[in-house]
CSV table of C-alpha atoms and ligand atoms in Angstrom, one decimal:
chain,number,residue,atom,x,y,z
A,1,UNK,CA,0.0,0.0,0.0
A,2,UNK,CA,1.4,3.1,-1.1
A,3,UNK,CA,0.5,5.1,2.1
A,4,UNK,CA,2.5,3.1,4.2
A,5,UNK,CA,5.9,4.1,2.2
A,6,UNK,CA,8.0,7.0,4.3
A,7,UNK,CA,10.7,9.0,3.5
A,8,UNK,CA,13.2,10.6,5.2
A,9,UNK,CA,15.4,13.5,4.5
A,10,UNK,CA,17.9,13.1,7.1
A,11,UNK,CA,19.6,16.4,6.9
A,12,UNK,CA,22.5,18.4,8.8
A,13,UNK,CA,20.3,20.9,9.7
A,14,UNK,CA,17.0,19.5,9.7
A,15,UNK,CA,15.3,16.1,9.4
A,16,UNK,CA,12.0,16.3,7.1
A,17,UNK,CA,9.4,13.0,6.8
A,18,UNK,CA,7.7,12.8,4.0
A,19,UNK,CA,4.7,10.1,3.7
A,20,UNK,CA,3.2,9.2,-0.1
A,21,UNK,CA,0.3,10.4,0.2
A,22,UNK,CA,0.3,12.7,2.8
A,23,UNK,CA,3.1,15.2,2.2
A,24,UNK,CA,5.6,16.5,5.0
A,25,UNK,CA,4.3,14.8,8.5
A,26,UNK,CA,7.6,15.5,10.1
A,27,UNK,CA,9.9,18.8,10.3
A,28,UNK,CA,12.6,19.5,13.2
A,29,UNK,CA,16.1,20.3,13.2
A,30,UNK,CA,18.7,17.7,13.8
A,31,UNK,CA,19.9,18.7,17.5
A,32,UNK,CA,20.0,16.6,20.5
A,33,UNK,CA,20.5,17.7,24.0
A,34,UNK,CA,22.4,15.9,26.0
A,35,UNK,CA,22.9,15.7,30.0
A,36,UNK,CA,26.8,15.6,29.9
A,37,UNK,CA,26.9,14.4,33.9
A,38,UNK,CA,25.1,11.1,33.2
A,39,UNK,CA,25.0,11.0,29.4
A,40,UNK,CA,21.4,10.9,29.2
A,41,UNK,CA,19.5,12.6,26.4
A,42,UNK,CA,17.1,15.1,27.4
A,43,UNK,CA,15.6,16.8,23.8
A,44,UNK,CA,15.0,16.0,20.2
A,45,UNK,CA,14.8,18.4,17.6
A,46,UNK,CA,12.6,21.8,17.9
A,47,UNK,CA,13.3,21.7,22.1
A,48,UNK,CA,16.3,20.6,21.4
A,49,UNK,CA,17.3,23.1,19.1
A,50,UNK,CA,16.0,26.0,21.1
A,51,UNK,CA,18.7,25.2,23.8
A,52,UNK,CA,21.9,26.5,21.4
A,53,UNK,CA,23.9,28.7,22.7
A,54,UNK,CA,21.7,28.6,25.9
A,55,UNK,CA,22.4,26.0,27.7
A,56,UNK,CA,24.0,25.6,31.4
A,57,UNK,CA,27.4,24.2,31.4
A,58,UNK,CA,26.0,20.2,31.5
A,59,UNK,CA,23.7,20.3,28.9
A,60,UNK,CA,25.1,20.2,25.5
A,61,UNK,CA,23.0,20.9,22.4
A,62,UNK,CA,24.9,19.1,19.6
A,63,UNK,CA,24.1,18.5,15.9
A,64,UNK,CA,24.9,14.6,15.4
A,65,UNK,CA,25.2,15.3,11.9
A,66,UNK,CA,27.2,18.1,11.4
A,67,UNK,CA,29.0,19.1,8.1
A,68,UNK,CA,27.0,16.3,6.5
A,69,UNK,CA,28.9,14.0,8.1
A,70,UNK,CA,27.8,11.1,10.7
A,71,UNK,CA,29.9,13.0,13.7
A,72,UNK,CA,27.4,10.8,16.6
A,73,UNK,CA,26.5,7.6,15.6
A,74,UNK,CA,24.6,6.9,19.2
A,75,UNK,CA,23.0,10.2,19.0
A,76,UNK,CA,21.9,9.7,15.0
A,77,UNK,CA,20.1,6.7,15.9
A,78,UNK,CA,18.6,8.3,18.6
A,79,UNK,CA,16.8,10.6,16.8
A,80,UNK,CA,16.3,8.7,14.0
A,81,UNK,CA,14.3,6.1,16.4
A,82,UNK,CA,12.8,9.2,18.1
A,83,UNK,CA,11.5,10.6,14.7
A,84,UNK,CA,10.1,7.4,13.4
A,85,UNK,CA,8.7,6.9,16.2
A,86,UNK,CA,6.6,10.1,16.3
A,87,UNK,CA,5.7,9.4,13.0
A,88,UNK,CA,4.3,5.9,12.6
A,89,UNK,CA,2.9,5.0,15.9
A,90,UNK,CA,-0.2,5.5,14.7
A,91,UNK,CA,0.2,3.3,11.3
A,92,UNK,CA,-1.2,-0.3,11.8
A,93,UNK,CA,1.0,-1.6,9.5
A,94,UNK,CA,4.9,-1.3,9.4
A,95,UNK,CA,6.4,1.0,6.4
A,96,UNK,CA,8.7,0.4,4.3
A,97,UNK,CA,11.7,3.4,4.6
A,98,UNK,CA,13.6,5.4,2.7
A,99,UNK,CA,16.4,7.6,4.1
A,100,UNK,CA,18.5,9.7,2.2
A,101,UNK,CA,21.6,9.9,3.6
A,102,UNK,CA,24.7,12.7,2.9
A,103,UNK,CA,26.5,11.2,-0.1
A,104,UNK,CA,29.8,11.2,1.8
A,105,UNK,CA,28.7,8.8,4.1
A,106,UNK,CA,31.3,5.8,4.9
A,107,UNK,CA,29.6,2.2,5.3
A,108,UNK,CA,29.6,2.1,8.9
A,109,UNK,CA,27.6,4.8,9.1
A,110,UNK,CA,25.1,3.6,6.5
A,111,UNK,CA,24.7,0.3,9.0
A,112,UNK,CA,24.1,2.3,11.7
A,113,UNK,CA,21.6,4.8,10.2
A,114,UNK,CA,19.4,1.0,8.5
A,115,UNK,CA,20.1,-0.2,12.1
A,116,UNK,CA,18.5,2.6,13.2
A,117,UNK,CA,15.5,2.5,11.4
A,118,UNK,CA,15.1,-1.3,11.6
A,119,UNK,CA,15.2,-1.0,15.5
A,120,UNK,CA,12.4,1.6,14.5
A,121,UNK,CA,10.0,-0.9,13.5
A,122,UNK,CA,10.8,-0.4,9.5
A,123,UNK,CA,9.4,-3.1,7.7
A,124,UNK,CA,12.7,-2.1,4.6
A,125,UNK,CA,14.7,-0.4,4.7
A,126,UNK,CA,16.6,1.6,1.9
A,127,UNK,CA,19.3,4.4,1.6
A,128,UNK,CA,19.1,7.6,-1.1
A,129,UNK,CA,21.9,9.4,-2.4
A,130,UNK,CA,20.8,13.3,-2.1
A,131,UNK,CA,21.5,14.5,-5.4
A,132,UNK,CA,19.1,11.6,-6.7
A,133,UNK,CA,16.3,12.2,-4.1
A,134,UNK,CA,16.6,16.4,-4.7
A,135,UNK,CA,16.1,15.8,-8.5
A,136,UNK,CA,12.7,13.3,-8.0
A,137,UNK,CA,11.9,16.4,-5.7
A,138,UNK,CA,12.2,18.9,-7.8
A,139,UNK,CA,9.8,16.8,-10.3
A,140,UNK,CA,12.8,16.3,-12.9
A,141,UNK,CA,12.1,12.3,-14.7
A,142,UNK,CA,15.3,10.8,-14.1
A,143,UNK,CA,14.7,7.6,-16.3
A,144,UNK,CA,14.8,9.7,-19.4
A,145,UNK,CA,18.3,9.5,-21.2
A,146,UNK,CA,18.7,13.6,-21.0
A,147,UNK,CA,21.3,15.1,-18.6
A,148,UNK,CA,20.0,17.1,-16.1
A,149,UNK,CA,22.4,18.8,-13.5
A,150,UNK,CA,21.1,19.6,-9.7
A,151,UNK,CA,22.9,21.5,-7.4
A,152,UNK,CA,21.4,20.9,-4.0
A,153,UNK,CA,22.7,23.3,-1.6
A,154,UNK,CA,21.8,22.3,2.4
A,155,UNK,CA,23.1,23.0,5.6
A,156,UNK,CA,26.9,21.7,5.6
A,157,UNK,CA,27.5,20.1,2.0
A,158,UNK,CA,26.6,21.5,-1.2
A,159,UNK,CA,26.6,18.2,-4.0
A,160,UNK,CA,26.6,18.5,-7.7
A,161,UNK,CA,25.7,16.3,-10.0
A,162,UNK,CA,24.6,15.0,-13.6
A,163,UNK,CA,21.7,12.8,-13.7
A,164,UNK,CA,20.6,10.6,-16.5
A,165,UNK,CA,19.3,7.3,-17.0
A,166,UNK,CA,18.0,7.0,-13.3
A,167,UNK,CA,22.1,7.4,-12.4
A,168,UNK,CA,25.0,9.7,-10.9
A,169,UNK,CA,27.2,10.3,-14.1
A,170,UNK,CA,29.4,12.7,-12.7
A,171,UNK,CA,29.0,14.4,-9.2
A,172,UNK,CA,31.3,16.8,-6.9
A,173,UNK,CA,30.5,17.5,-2.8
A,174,UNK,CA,31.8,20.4,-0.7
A,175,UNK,CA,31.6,21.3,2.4
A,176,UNK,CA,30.8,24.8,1.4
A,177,UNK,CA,26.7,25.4,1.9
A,178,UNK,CA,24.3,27.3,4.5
A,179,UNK,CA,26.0,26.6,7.9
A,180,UNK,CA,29.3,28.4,5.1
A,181,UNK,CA,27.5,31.5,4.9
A,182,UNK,CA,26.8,31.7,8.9
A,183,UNK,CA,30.2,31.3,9.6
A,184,UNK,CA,31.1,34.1,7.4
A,185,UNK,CA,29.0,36.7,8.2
A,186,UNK,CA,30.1,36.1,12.4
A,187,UNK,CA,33.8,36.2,11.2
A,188,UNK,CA,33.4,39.5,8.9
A,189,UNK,CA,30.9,40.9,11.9
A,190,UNK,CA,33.8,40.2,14.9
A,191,UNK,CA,36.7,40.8,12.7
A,192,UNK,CA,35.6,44.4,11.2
A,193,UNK,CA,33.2,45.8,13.8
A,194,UNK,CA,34.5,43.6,17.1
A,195,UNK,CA,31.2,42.4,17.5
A,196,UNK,CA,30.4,38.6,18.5
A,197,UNK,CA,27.1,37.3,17.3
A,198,UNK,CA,25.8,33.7,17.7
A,199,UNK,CA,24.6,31.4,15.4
A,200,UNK,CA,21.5,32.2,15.0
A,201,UNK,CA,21.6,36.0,14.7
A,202,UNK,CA,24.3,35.4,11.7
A,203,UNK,CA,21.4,32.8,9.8
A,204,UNK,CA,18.8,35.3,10.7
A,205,UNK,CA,20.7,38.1,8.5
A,206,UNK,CA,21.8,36.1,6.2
A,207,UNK,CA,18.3,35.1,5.5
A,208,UNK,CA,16.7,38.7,5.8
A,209,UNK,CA,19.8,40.6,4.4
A,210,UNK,CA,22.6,39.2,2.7
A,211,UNK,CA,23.1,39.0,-1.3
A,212,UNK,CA,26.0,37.2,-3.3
A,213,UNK,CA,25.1,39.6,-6.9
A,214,UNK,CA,24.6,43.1,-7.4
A,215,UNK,CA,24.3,44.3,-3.3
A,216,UNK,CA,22.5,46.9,-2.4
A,217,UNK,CA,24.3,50.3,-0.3
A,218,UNK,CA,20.7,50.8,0.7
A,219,UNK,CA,19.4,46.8,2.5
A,220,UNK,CA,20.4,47.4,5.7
A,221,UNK,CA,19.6,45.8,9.2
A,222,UNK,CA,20.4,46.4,12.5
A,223,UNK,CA,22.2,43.0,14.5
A,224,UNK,CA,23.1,43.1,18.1
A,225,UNK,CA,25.7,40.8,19.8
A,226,UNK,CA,28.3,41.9,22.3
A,227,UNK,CA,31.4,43.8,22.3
A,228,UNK,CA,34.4,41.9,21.8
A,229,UNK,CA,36.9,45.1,23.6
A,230,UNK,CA,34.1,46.3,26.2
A,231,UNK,CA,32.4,43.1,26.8
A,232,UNK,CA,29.1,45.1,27.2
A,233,UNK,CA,26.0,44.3,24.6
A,234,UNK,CA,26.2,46.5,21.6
A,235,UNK,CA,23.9,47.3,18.3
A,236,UNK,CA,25.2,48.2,15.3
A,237,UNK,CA,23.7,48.7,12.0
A,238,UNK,CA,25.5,46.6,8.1
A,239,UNK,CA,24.5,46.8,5.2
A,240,UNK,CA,23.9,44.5,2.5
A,241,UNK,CA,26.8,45.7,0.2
A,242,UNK,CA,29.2,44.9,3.7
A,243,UNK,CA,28.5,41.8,3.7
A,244,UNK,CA,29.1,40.7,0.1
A,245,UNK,CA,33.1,40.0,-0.5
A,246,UNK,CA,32.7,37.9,2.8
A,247,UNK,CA,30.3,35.8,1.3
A,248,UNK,CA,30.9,36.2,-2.2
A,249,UNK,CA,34.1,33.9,-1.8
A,250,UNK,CA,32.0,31.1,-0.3
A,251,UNK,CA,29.5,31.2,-3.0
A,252,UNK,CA,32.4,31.0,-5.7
A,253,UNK,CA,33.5,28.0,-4.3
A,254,UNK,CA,30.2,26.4,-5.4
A,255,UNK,CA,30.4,28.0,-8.5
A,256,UNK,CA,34.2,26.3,-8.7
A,257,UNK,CA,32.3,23.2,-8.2
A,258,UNK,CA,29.6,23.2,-10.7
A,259,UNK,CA,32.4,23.8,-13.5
A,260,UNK,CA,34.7,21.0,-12.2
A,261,UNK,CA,31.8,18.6,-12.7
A,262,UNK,CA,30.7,20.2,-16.1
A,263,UNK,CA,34.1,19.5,-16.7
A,264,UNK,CA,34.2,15.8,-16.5
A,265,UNK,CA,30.9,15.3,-18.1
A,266,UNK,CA,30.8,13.8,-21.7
A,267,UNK,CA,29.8,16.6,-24.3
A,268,UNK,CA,26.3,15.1,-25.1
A,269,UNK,CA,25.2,15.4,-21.3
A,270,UNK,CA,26.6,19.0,-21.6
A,271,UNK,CA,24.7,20.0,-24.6
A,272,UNK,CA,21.9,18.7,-22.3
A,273,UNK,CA,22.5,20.6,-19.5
A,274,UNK,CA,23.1,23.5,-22.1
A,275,UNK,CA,19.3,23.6,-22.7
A,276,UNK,CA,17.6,21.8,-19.4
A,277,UNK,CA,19.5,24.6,-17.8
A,278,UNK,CA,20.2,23.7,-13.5
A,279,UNK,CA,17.7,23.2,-10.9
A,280,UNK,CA,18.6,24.5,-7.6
A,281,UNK,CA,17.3,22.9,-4.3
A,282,UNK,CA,18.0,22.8,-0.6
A,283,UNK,CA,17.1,25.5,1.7
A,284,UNK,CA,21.2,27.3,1.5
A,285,UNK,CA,19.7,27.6,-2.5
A,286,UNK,CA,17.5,30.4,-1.3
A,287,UNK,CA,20.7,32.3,-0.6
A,288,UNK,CA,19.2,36.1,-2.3
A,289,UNK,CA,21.4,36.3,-5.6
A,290,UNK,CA,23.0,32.3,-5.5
A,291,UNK,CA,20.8,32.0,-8.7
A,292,UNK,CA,22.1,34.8,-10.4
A,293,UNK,CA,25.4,34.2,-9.7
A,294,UNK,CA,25.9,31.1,-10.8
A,295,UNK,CA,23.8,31.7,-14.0
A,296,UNK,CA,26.4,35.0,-14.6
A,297,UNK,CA,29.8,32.2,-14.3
A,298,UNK,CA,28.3,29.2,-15.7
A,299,UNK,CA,26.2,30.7,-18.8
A,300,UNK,CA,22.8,28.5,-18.5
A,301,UNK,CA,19.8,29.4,-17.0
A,302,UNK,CA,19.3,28.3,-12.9
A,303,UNK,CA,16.1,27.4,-11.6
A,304,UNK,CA,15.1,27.4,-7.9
A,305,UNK,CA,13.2,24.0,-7.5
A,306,UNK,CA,9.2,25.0,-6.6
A,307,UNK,CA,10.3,24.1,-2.7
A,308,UNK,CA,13.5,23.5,-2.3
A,309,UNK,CA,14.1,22.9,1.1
A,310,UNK,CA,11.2,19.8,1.2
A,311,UNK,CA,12.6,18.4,-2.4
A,312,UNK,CA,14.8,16.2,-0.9
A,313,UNK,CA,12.4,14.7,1.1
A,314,UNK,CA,9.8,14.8,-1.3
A,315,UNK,CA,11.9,12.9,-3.9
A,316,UNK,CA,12.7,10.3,-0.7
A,317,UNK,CA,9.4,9.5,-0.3
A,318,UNK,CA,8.6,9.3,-3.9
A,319,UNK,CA,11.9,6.9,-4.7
A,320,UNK,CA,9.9,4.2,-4.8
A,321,UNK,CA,8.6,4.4,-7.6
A,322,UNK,CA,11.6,4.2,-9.6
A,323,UNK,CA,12.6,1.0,-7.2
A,324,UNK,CA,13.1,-1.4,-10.6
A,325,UNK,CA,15.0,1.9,-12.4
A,326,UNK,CA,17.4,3.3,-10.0
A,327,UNK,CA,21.0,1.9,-10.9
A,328,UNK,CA,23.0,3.9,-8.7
A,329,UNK,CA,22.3,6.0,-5.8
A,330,UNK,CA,19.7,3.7,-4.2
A,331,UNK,CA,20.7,0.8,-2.5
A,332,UNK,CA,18.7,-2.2,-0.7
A,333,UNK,CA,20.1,-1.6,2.6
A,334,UNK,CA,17.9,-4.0,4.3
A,335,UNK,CA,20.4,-6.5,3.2
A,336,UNK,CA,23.2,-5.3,5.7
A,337,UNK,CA,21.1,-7.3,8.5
A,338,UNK,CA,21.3,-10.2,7.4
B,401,ATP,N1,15.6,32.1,2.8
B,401,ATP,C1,16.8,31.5,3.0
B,401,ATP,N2,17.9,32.2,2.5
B,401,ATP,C2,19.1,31.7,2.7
B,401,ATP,N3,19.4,30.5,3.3
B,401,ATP,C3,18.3,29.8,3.8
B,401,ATP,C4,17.0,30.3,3.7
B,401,ATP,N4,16.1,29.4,4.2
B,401,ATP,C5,16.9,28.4,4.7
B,401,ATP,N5,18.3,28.6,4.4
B,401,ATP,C6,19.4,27.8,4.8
B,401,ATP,O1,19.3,26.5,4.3
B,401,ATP,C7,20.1,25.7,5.1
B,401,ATP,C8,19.4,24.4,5.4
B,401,ATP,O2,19.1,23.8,4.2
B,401,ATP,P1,18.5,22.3,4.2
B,401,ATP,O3,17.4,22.2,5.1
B,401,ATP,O4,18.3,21.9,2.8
B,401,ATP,O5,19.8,21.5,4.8
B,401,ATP,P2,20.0,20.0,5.2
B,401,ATP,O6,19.3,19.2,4.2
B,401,ATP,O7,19.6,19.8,6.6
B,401,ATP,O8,21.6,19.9,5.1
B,401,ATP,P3,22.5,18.9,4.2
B,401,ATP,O9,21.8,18.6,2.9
B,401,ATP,O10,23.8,19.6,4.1
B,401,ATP,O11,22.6,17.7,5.1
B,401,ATP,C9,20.5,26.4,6.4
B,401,ATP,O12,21.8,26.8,6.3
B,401,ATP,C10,19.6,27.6,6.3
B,401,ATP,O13,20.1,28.8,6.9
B,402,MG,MG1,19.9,18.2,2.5
């Protein structure tokens, strides 16, 4: 029964569920508190995530996932249980469960992350590379013999790739996406004005202010964060046009990326690619300008998918429909129990 087929987007900076059927059931970010005297976990996801950068000195909100990389094992399978638990208790049936995992991933990890789920009560369980799960997403037909390239742009890795013939032709993975762009704007911000800002404040402006083409003198916003001489509190006001070298040089590096793998790929895909143009998806692809910029360096048209932070999830769920297809970036992983 189709309804009883999940998938899920298992993310560095958030973890989406996507039922056929249904749509989205499930959306939190991947952080797990932890009580460092006994070990003992005390939040998953949206609690959890509310306790950065305030937490006493034995509670430690960490990201088991970080750079899109397994960095916890114990606490990955924790949430993964946790999730999959919230989601299907109320199914009568047990579904079958498609992850999609960070392509970097080593094999241990990918036993641990099936483990995970199969403790969860998955009836099958089956691993997704990203790029192939973001195209499905983005509602690209990746049977058809016609190169399409995606650029999926998350939290810590940004993966390129060529699709065609339900397969990964060519594909490049940095560790240059949203969580980049944060880290930026807090080193330009304590560097030039001796301000420290957190985490959150830097994603905040980047979402509300910064731009990677054609800044503004005139988008400003005022941040707050505290004084790195004085020590006291302080507000100061940027601009969008201050911001822009900083983050210009990360966005390159995808740029550098997309031509690397363009590079590689046999001409025919290219002359493909040439008139499909790119789809865009992850939520670091909403980036105000990425589009442009890359359109400006690479010469083909970029398209944003219709919602690209879900795509990859989406295109999870919907994976199994191309079950018999998919020759590369799908494996059975329910074999690794036995
Ligand atoms: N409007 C926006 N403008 C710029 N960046 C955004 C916007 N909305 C979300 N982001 C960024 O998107 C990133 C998260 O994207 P996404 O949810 O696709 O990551 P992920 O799938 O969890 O990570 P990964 O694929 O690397 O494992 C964050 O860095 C977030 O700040
Ligand atoms: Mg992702």
């Amino acid at each position: 029964m189709a309804s009883l087929d999940i998938g899920i987007d298992l993310g560095t900076t958030s973890v989406i569920v996507y039922m056929h059927g249904k749509g989205i059931i499930l959306r939190e970010p991947s952080v797990v508190a932890v009580d460092t005297r006994d070990n003992t976990v005390m939040a998953v996801g949206e609690e959890a995530y509310e306790m950065i950068g305030k937490t006493p000195a034995y509670i430690n909100a960490i990201r088991p996932l970080r750079d899109g990389v397994i960095s916890n094992h114990i606490l990955t399978e924790f949430m993964i249980k946790e999730f999959l638990r919230k989601t299907s208790k109320s199914l009568m049936i047990k579904p079958r469960v498609a992850i999609c995992v960070p392509s970097s991933i080593t094999d241990v990890e990918s036993r641990a992350v099936v483990q995970a789920a199969t403790n969860a009560d998955a009836r099958k369980v089956f691993l997704v590379e990203e790029p192939i799960a973001a195209a499905i997403g983005a509602g690209i037909d990746i049977k058809e013999a016609n190169g399409v390239l995606i650029v999926d742009v998350g939290g810590g890795t940004t993966d390129v790739a060529i699709i065609s013939l339900s397969g990964i032709v060519r594909s490049d993975s940095i560790k240059v996406a949203g969580n980049t762009f944060d880290e930026a704007i807090i080193r330009h911000i304590r560097q030039k004005y001796k301000l420290l800002i957190g985490e959150r404040m830097a994603e905040k402006i980047k979402i509300e202010l910064a731009s990677v083409f054609e800044p503004s003198e005139n988008e400003k916003t005022t941040i707050k964060g505290r004084n790195l001489v004085t020590g006291l509190p302080q507000k100061i006001e940027i601009t969008q046009a201050d911001l822009y070298p900083a983050l210009l040089e990360c966005a390159m590096e995808i740029v550098a990326s997309i031509r690397r793998v363009l590079e590689k790929a046999p001409p025919e895909l290219v002359g493909d690619i040439y008139s499909n143009g790119i789809t865009m998806t992850g939520g670091g692809c909403l980036l105000n300008g990425l589009d442009k910029l890359i359109a400006s360096h690479i010469h083909v048209d970029v398209r944003r998918a219709e919602e690209p932070t879900d795509s990859v999830a989406i295109g999870t769920g919907n994976v199994f429909d191309y079950i018999s297809d998919l020759s590369d970036g799908f494996v059975n992983a329910s074999t690794y129990q036995h």
